[in-house]
Amino acid sequence: MATRTSGWLVCAYLLLATGWAHGAPPTSAKVAMTDSLPAALAATKRVAISSVMVSFQASAGGEKTNTSGLFAAKTDTSSSLQMPEMDTKLLADITDDIYKQLQADLADAGFEVLPEATVVASPAYQKIAKMAGISNFSKFANLDGDVMLVGASGLTPYLPYNAESGKFSAQLKGNIKGWVGGFGGKSSTEGGPSVISIGEIYGLPGLEVELAKELNANLVKATYVVTLGSAKAAVDRFSSTSHNTYTGSAFAQVGLRAGQTRIAFRTPSANTKGESAPGGYSANFGNNASPAKDGNVVVTLGEPLLGGTDFFAVTEPDVKKPTLLSGLLGAALGNGADVQFTFIASVSDTAAYRAEVVGMAKLAQQGMLALVKP
């Protein structure tokens, strides 16, 4: 699908939102231990789930094209895929389904899962909720774009101390206007997190160790990053002598992100000062981010799980083009790119989307738990 305008500017866009991106849904998940060994869990089979957090990606893309280099165009463009309207009931149902599945999968793997009521009644859990608790359905962002954070019903949602989650949660990329504030990366949701707040909860690992000791159990925190798709942009300066051609594309496809989708355990003997996200310069170069390590035993989704596309609807893009006023204002026009394509996605089949996300989470966590079975 394409559109063009006359004069010095030519725009084209490609929209992809239907059909499978691969022959069949995923049937296995590649998983890995993150800088840890399962032997640290051997002291007890008792586990206490303190957090189940699903981070639903609300935007993707948004990067400006490169303007450096001898042959690069000296004007830029960007393309983003956004889902600013999200059905919170649907997201809550998905998160609660995953929570129930996690409880079942832990039991099937041989762990003794403590009742939720026992966990939340613990004095140490109440301290965690007071120090780090955030509002459910908080709008926030990560390295990939805007997100909505959804915690399981019955548990207080909270994020890890950012030294343990690393670059992915510390460098925010916002595409949706008003979703996350500028200074300090503050959520627009009342009671939501900020980059500053998740950097101030350095006492959280110690409280989690305290909770593990109180309950004589290994603490379990499960995190799932549900991806939205991708968006790309390009500028062609060679196909015409009179104008540049700007191209934007978007592809909506649900998935689970590798490296950040994980199950973290904090044992009673863990370091009270916490852990550090592994990986050096190369692991965090550019848009790369090292896996999170918010426990002393962490098992992670090693490669992305890619699901279906059939349950998305994507609009034709809104295309922002430069004007005399925007030229004078510069970056006041969105992200500052000369031409900006914005594709809006929505979930058109909620039942299928729910089944797909829960199915992928089940596949991922059963694979992860297989590495740490007692």
CSV table of C-alpha atoms in Angstrom, one decimal:
chain,number,residue,atom,x,y,z
A,1,MET,CA,0.0,0.0,0.0
A,2,ALA,CA,1.5,3.3,-1.0
A,3,THR,CA,0.8,7.0,-1.2
A,4,ARG,CA,2.6,9.8,-2.9
A,5,THR,CA,2.6,13.6,-2.9
A,6,SER,CA,3.7,16.0,-5.6
A,7,GLY,CA,6.5,18.5,-5.5
A,8,TRP,CA,9.9,18.1,-3.8
A,9,LEU,CA,8.6,15.4,-1.4
A,10,VAL,CA,7.6,11.9,-2.3
A,11,CYS,CA,6.3,9.6,0.5
A,12,ALA,CA,5.6,5.9,0.4
A,13,TYR,CA,4.5,3.5,3.1
A,14,LEU,CA,4.1,-0.2,3.6
A,15,LEU,CA,1.6,-1.6,6.1
A,16,LEU,CA,1.8,-5.2,7.1
A,17,ALA,CA,-0.7,-6.6,9.7
A,18,THR,CA,-2.2,-9.9,8.5
A,19,GLY,CA,-1.1,-13.4,8.0
A,20,TRP,CA,1.5,-15.4,9.8
A,21,ALA,CA,5.1,-14.2,9.9
A,22,HIS,CA,6.2,-17.9,9.9
A,23,GLY,CA,4.7,-21.3,9.1
A,24,ALA,CA,3.3,-22.1,12.5
A,25,PRO,CA,3.1,-20.9,16.1
A,26,PRO,CA,6.3,-21.6,18.2
A,27,THR,CA,6.5,-25.0,19.7
A,28,SER,CA,9.7,-24.7,21.8
A,29,ALA,CA,11.6,-22.0,23.6
A,30,LYS,CA,15.3,-21.5,23.8
A,31,VAL,CA,16.2,-20.6,27.4
A,32,ALA,CA,19.4,-20.0,29.3
A,33,MET,CA,20.7,-19.4,32.8
A,34,THR,CA,21.8,-15.8,33.4
A,35,ASP,CA,25.2,-15.7,35.1
A,36,SER,CA,24.0,-18.2,37.8
A,37,LEU,CA,23.6,-21.8,38.7
A,38,PRO,CA,20.5,-23.7,39.8
A,39,ALA,CA,22.4,-25.4,42.6
A,40,ALA,CA,21.8,-22.3,44.7
A,41,LEU,CA,18.1,-23.3,45.0
A,42,ALA,CA,18.9,-26.7,46.5
A,43,ALA,CA,18.4,-25.8,50.1
A,44,THR,CA,14.6,-25.8,49.9
A,45,LYS,CA,11.8,-26.6,47.4
A,46,ARG,CA,9.6,-24.0,48.9
A,47,VAL,CA,9.0,-21.0,46.7
A,48,ALA,CA,7.1,-17.7,47.3
A,49,ILE,CA,5.9,-15.7,44.3
A,50,SER,CA,6.2,-12.0,45.1
A,51,SER,CA,5.8,-10.5,41.6
A,52,VAL,CA,4.3,-11.4,38.3
A,53,MET,CA,4.8,-8.4,35.9
A,54,VAL,CA,3.8,-8.3,32.3
A,55,SER,CA,5.2,-5.4,30.3
A,56,PHE,CA,3.0,-4.8,27.2
A,57,GLN,CA,4.9,-2.9,24.6
A,58,ALA,CA,2.8,0.0,23.4
A,59,SER,CA,5.2,1.3,20.7
A,60,ALA,CA,8.1,0.2,18.5
A,61,GLY,CA,10.4,2.0,16.1
A,62,GLY,CA,10.7,5.7,16.1
A,63,GLU,CA,14.4,6.0,15.3
A,64,LYS,CA,15.5,8.7,12.9
A,65,THR,CA,17.4,7.5,9.8
A,66,ASN,CA,21.1,8.2,9.6
A,67,THR,CA,22.2,11.5,8.0
A,68,SER,CA,26.0,11.0,8.4
A,69,GLY,CA,28.3,9.8,5.7
A,70,LEU,CA,29.3,10.8,2.2
A,71,PHE,CA,26.3,9.2,0.4
A,72,ALA,CA,23.7,9.5,3.2
A,73,ALA,CA,20.7,11.8,2.6
A,74,LYS,CA,21.0,15.0,4.6
A,75,THR,CA,17.3,14.9,5.5
A,76,ASP,CA,15.8,12.2,7.8
A,77,THR,CA,12.6,10.3,8.4
A,78,SER,CA,11.2,7.9,11.1
A,79,SER,CA,8.5,5.3,11.4
A,80,SER,CA,6.8,4.2,14.6
A,81,LEU,CA,4.1,1.6,15.4
A,82,GLN,CA,1.9,2.6,18.4
A,83,MET,CA,-1.0,1.2,20.4
A,84,PRO,CA,-2.0,4.2,22.6
A,85,GLU,CA,-5.4,2.7,23.4
A,86,MET,CA,-5.1,-0.5,25.4
A,87,ASP,CA,-7.9,-2.6,26.9
A,88,THR,CA,-6.8,-2.9,30.6
A,89,LYS,CA,-9.3,-5.7,31.4
A,90,LEU,CA,-7.8,-7.8,28.6
A,91,LEU,CA,-4.3,-7.1,29.8
A,92,ALA,CA,-5.3,-7.9,33.4
A,93,ASP,CA,-7.0,-11.2,32.3
A,94,ILE,CA,-3.8,-12.2,30.4
A,95,THR,CA,-1.6,-11.4,33.4
A,96,ASP,CA,-3.8,-13.4,35.8
A,97,ASP,CA,-3.8,-16.3,33.4
A,98,ILE,CA,0.0,-16.3,33.3
A,99,TYR,CA,0.1,-16.1,37.1
A,100,LYS,CA,-2.1,-19.1,37.5
A,101,GLN,CA,-0.1,-21.0,34.9
A,102,LEU,CA,3.1,-20.1,36.7
A,103,GLN,CA,1.8,-21.5,39.9
A,104,ALA,CA,0.8,-24.7,38.2
A,105,ASP,CA,4.1,-25.0,36.3
A,106,LEU,CA,6.2,-24.5,39.5
A,107,ALA,CA,4.2,-27.2,41.2
A,108,ASP,CA,4.6,-29.5,38.2
A,109,ALA,CA,8.3,-28.9,38.2
A,110,GLY,CA,8.5,-30.1,41.8
A,111,PHE,CA,8.4,-26.9,43.8
A,112,GLU,CA,6.1,-26.3,46.8
A,113,VAL,CA,4.3,-23.0,46.1
A,114,LEU,CA,3.3,-21.1,49.1
A,115,PRO,CA,-0.2,-19.6,49.2
A,116,GLU,CA,-0.5,-16.0,48.0
A,117,ALA,CA,-2.1,-15.0,51.3
A,118,THR,CA,0.9,-16.2,53.2
A,119,VAL,CA,3.3,-14.2,51.0
A,120,VAL,CA,1.4,-10.9,51.1
A,121,ALA,CA,0.8,-11.1,54.9
A,122,SER,CA,4.5,-11.2,55.6
A,123,PRO,CA,5.9,-8.1,57.2
A,124,ALA,CA,8.8,-8.1,54.7
A,125,TYR,CA,6.4,-8.1,51.8
A,126,GLN,CA,4.6,-5.1,53.2
A,127,LYS,CA,7.9,-3.3,53.4
A,128,ILE,CA,8.5,-4.2,49.7
A,129,ALA,CA,5.1,-2.9,48.7
A,130,LYS,CA,5.7,0.4,50.6
A,131,MET,CA,9.2,0.9,49.2
A,132,ALA,CA,8.8,-0.2,45.6
A,133,GLY,CA,5.0,-0.6,44.8
A,134,ILE,CA,3.6,1.2,41.8
A,135,SER,CA,0.1,1.7,40.4
A,136,ASN,CA,-1.2,-1.1,38.2
A,137,PHE,CA,-1.5,-0.3,34.5
A,138,SER,CA,1.3,2.2,34.8
A,139,LYS,CA,2.4,3.8,31.6
A,140,PHE,CA,6.2,3.6,31.3
A,141,ALA,CA,8.9,3.0,28.8
A,142,ASN,CA,12.0,0.9,28.1
A,143,LEU,CA,14.8,0.7,25.5
A,144,ASP,CA,12.3,-0.5,22.9
A,145,GLY,CA,9.6,2.1,23.4
A,146,ASP,CA,6.5,2.8,25.5
A,147,VAL,CA,5.0,0.1,27.7
A,148,MET,CA,2.1,-0.6,30.0
A,149,LEU,CA,3.0,-2.4,33.2
A,150,VAL,CA,0.5,-4.9,34.5
A,151,GLY,CA,0.8,-6.9,37.7
A,152,ALA,CA,-1.1,-9.9,38.7
A,153,SER,CA,-4.2,-9.5,40.8
A,154,GLY,CA,-3.5,-10.0,44.5
A,155,LEU,CA,0.1,-8.9,44.3
A,156,THR,CA,1.5,-5.4,44.5
A,157,PRO,CA,3.2,-4.6,41.2
A,158,TYR,CA,6.8,-3.4,41.6
A,159,LEU,CA,9.9,-3.1,39.4
A,160,PRO,CA,13.4,-4.3,40.3
A,161,TYR,CA,16.2,-2.0,41.4
A,162,ASN,CA,17.6,-0.6,38.1
A,163,ALA,CA,21.2,-1.8,38.7
A,164,GLU,CA,19.8,-5.3,38.4
A,165,SER,CA,17.7,-4.7,35.3
A,166,GLY,CA,20.4,-2.8,33.5
A,167,LYS,CA,20.2,-0.6,30.4
A,168,PHE,CA,16.9,-2.0,29.1
A,169,SER,CA,14.9,-0.3,31.8
A,170,ALA,CA,17.2,2.7,32.4
A,171,GLN,CA,17.3,4.1,28.9
A,172,LEU,CA,13.7,5.0,27.9
A,173,LYS,CA,12.4,5.6,24.4
A,174,GLY,CA,9.1,7.3,24.2
A,175,ASN,CA,7.0,7.5,21.0
A,176,ILE,CA,3.5,8.2,22.3
A,177,LYS,CA,3.1,11.9,23.3
A,178,GLY,CA,2.4,12.3,27.0
A,179,TRP,CA,3.0,8.7,27.9
A,180,VAL,CA,6.2,9.3,29.8
A,181,GLY,CA,7.5,12.7,31.1
A,182,GLY,CA,10.7,14.2,30.1
A,183,PHE,CA,12.9,14.9,33.1
A,184,GLY,CA,13.5,11.8,35.2
A,185,GLY,CA,11.4,9.6,32.8
A,186,LYS,CA,8.3,9.9,34.9
A,187,SER,CA,5.2,7.8,34.1
A,188,SER,CA,2.1,9.8,33.3
A,189,THR,CA,0.1,7.5,35.5
A,190,GLU,CA,-0.4,8.7,39.1
A,191,GLY,CA,1.6,6.4,41.3
A,192,GLY,CA,3.7,5.1,38.4
A,193,PRO,CA,7.4,4.7,38.3
A,194,SER,CA,10.2,6.9,37.0
A,195,VAL,CA,13.8,6.3,36.1
A,196,ILE,CA,14.7,8.2,39.3
A,197,SER,CA,12.4,6.1,41.5
A,198,ILE,CA,13.7,2.7,40.3
A,199,GLY,CA,17.2,3.9,41.0
A,200,GLU,CA,16.4,4.9,44.5
A,201,ILE,CA,15.1,1.5,45.7
A,202,TYR,CA,18.6,0.1,46.4
A,203,GLY,CA,17.3,-1.5,49.6
A,204,LEU,CA,14.9,-3.7,47.6
A,205,PRO,CA,17.2,-6.7,47.2
A,206,GLY,CA,17.8,-6.8,50.9
A,207,LEU,CA,14.0,-6.7,51.6
A,208,GLU,CA,13.6,-9.6,49.2
A,209,VAL,CA,16.2,-11.6,51.1
A,210,GLU,CA,14.4,-10.7,54.3
A,211,LEU,CA,11.1,-12.0,52.8
A,212,ALA,CA,12.8,-15.2,51.7
A,213,LYS,CA,14.2,-15.8,55.2
A,214,GLU,CA,10.8,-15.0,56.8
A,215,LEU,CA,9.1,-17.6,54.7
A,216,ASN,CA,12.0,-20.1,54.5
A,217,ALA,CA,11.5,-20.1,50.8
A,218,ASN,CA,13.1,-19.0,47.6
A,219,LEU,CA,11.5,-15.8,46.3
A,220,VAL,CA,10.2,-16.0,42.7
A,221,LYS,CA,9.6,-13.0,40.4
A,222,ALA,CA,8.4,-13.6,36.9
A,223,THR,CA,8.7,-10.9,34.2
A,224,TYR,CA,7.3,-11.1,30.7
A,225,VAL,CA,7.9,-8.4,27.9
A,226,VAL,CA,5.2,-8.7,25.3
A,227,THR,CA,6.4,-7.1,22.1
A,228,LEU,CA,4.2,-5.3,19.5
A,229,GLY,CA,6.1,-5.6,16.3
A,230,SER,CA,8.4,-3.3,14.4
A,231,ALA,CA,8.6,-0.2,12.2
A,232,LYS,CA,11.3,0.9,9.7
A,233,ALA,CA,12.0,4.1,7.7
A,234,ALA,CA,14.2,5.0,4.8
A,235,VAL,CA,15.2,7.9,2.6
A,236,ASP,CA,16.0,7.4,-1.1
A,237,ARG,CA,17.9,10.3,-2.5
A,238,PHE,CA,19.1,8.6,-5.7
A,239,SER,CA,15.9,7.6,-7.5
A,240,SER,CA,15.1,11.1,-8.6
A,241,THR,CA,17.1,14.3,-9.3
A,242,SER,CA,14.3,16.6,-8.0
A,243,HIS,CA,13.2,15.0,-4.7
A,244,ASN,CA,13.8,12.5,-2.0
A,245,THR,CA,11.6,9.5,-1.5
A,246,TYR,CA,10.6,8.8,2.2
A,247,THR,CA,9.4,5.3,3.1
A,248,GLY,CA,7.8,4.1,6.3
A,249,SER,CA,6.7,0.6,7.2
A,250,ALA,CA,5.2,-1.2,10.1
A,251,PHE,CA,4.7,-4.9,11.0
A,252,ALA,CA,2.4,-5.8,13.9
A,253,GLN,CA,3.3,-9.2,15.5
A,254,VAL,CA,3.0,-10.3,19.1
A,255,GLY,CA,6.0,-11.9,20.7
A,256,LEU,CA,8.0,-12.3,23.9
A,257,ARG,CA,11.4,-10.5,24.2
A,258,ALA,CA,14.5,-12.4,24.9
A,259,GLY,CA,16.8,-11.4,27.7
A,260,GLN,CA,14.1,-9.5,29.6
A,261,THR,CA,11.5,-12.3,29.8
A,262,ARG,CA,12.7,-14.2,32.8
A,263,ILE,CA,12.1,-16.0,36.1
A,264,ALA,CA,14.3,-14.7,38.9
A,265,PHE,CA,14.8,-16.4,42.2
A,266,ARG,CA,16.1,-14.7,45.4
A,267,THR,CA,17.3,-17.2,48.0
A,268,PRO,CA,17.6,-16.6,51.8
A,269,SER,CA,21.4,-16.7,51.3
A,270,ALA,CA,21.5,-14.2,48.5
A,271,ASN,CA,23.5,-11.0,48.6
A,272,THR,CA,21.4,-8.3,50.3
A,273,LYS,CA,23.0,-5.6,48.2
A,274,GLY,CA,21.7,-7.3,45.0
A,275,GLU,CA,23.1,-8.4,41.7
A,276,SER,CA,24.3,-6.6,38.6
A,277,ALA,CA,23.1,-7.1,35.0
A,278,PRO,CA,25.9,-9.0,33.2
A,279,GLY,CA,27.7,-8.0,30.1
A,280,GLY,CA,30.1,-5.3,29.2
A,281,TYR,CA,30.4,-2.8,26.4
A,282,SER,CA,29.6,-5.1,23.5
A,283,ALA,CA,26.5,-6.5,25.2
A,284,ASN,CA,25.1,-3.1,25.6
A,285,PHE,CA,26.3,-1.4,22.4
A,286,GLY,CA,23.7,0.6,20.4
A,287,ASN,CA,20.2,-0.9,20.9
A,288,ASN,CA,21.5,-4.0,22.6
A,289,ALA,CA,20.9,-4.6,26.3
A,290,SER,CA,22.4,-7.3,28.5
A,291,PRO,CA,19.9,-9.7,30.3
A,292,ALA,CA,18.4,-8.6,33.6
A,293,LYS,CA,19.6,-10.2,36.8
A,294,ASP,CA,17.2,-9.4,39.6
A,295,GLY,CA,18.0,-12.4,41.6
A,296,ASN,CA,20.9,-14.7,42.4
A,297,VAL,CA,19.4,-17.4,40.2
A,298,VAL,CA,17.9,-16.2,37.0
A,299,VAL,CA,16.7,-18.2,34.0
A,300,THR,CA,15.9,-16.2,30.8
A,301,LEU,CA,14.3,-16.6,27.4
A,302,GLY,CA,17.4,-16.9,25.2
A,303,GLU,CA,15.8,-16.1,21.8
A,304,PRO,CA,12.6,-14.2,21.0
A,305,LEU,CA,9.3,-16.1,20.7
A,306,LEU,CA,7.3,-14.8,17.7
A,307,GLY,CA,3.6,-15.3,17.6
A,308,GLY,CA,0.8,-14.4,15.2
A,309,THR,CA,-0.4,-11.2,13.5
A,310,ASP,CA,-4.0,-12.1,12.6
A,311,PHE,CA,-5.5,-10.4,15.7
A,312,PHE,CA,-4.1,-6.9,14.9
A,313,ALA,CA,-5.6,-4.0,12.9
A,314,VAL,CA,-3.2,-1.3,11.8
A,315,THR,CA,-4.3,2.1,10.4
A,316,GLU,CA,-2.9,3.9,7.4
A,317,PRO,CA,-0.1,6.1,8.8
A,318,ASP,CA,-0.4,9.7,9.9
A,319,VAL,CA,2.5,11.4,8.0
A,320,LYS,CA,4.0,14.5,9.4
A,321,LYS,CA,5.9,16.6,6.9
A,322,PRO,CA,8.0,19.7,7.4
A,323,THR,CA,6.4,23.2,7.2
A,324,LEU,CA,8.0,26.6,7.5
A,325,LEU,CA,6.9,26.8,11.2
A,326,SER,CA,8.1,23.3,12.1
A,327,GLY,CA,11.4,24.1,10.4
A,328,LEU,CA,11.8,27.1,12.7
A,329,LEU,CA,10.8,25.0,15.7
A,330,GLY,CA,13.0,22.1,14.8
A,331,ALA,CA,12.6,19.2,17.2
A,332,ALA,CA,9.2,20.5,18.4
A,333,LEU,CA,7.8,18.4,15.5
A,334,GLY,CA,7.6,15.0,17.2
A,335,ASN,CA,11.0,13.4,17.4
A,336,GLY,CA,12.5,16.0,15.1
A,337,ALA,CA,12.6,13.9,11.9
A,338,ASP,CA,11.8,15.8,8.7
A,339,VAL,CA,9.1,13.2,7.8
A,340,GLN,CA,7.4,11.0,10.4
A,341,PHE,CA,5.2,8.0,9.8
A,342,THR,CA,3.0,6.9,12.7
A,343,PHE,CA,1.0,3.7,12.4
A,344,ILE,CA,-1.7,3.0,15.0
A,345,ALA,CA,-2.4,-0.6,16.0
A,346,SER,CA,-5.3,-2.2,17.9
A,347,VAL,CA,-6.2,-5.7,18.9
A,348,SER,CA,-9.1,-6.8,16.7
A,349,ASP,CA,-9.5,-10.3,18.1
A,350,THR,CA,-9.1,-10.2,21.9
A,351,ALA,CA,-9.7,-13.9,22.5
A,352,ALA,CA,-7.1,-15.0,20.0
A,353,TYR,CA,-4.6,-12.4,21.3
A,354,ARG,CA,-5.1,-13.5,24.9
A,355,ALA,CA,-4.7,-17.2,24.0
A,356,GLU,CA,-1.5,-16.4,22.0
A,357,VAL,CA,0.2,-14.4,24.7
A,358,VAL,CA,-0.7,-16.9,27.5
A,359,GLY,CA,0.4,-19.8,25.3
A,360,MET,CA,3.8,-18.2,24.6
A,361,ALA,CA,4.3,-17.4,28.3
A,362,LYS,CA,3.5,-21.0,29.2
A,363,LEU,CA,5.9,-22.3,26.6
A,364,ALA,CA,8.7,-19.9,27.9
A,365,GLN,CA,8.2,-20.6,31.6
A,366,GLN,CA,8.0,-24.4,31.2
A,367,GLY,CA,11.3,-24.3,29.3
A,368,MET,CA,12.9,-22.0,31.9
A,369,LEU,CA,11.7,-24.0,34.9
A,370,ALA,CA,13.1,-27.2,33.3
A,371,LEU,CA,16.6,-25.8,33.9
A,372,VAL,CA,16.0,-25.3,37.6
A,373,LYS,CA,13.9,-28.3,38.6
A,374,PRO,CA,14.7,-29.5,42.2
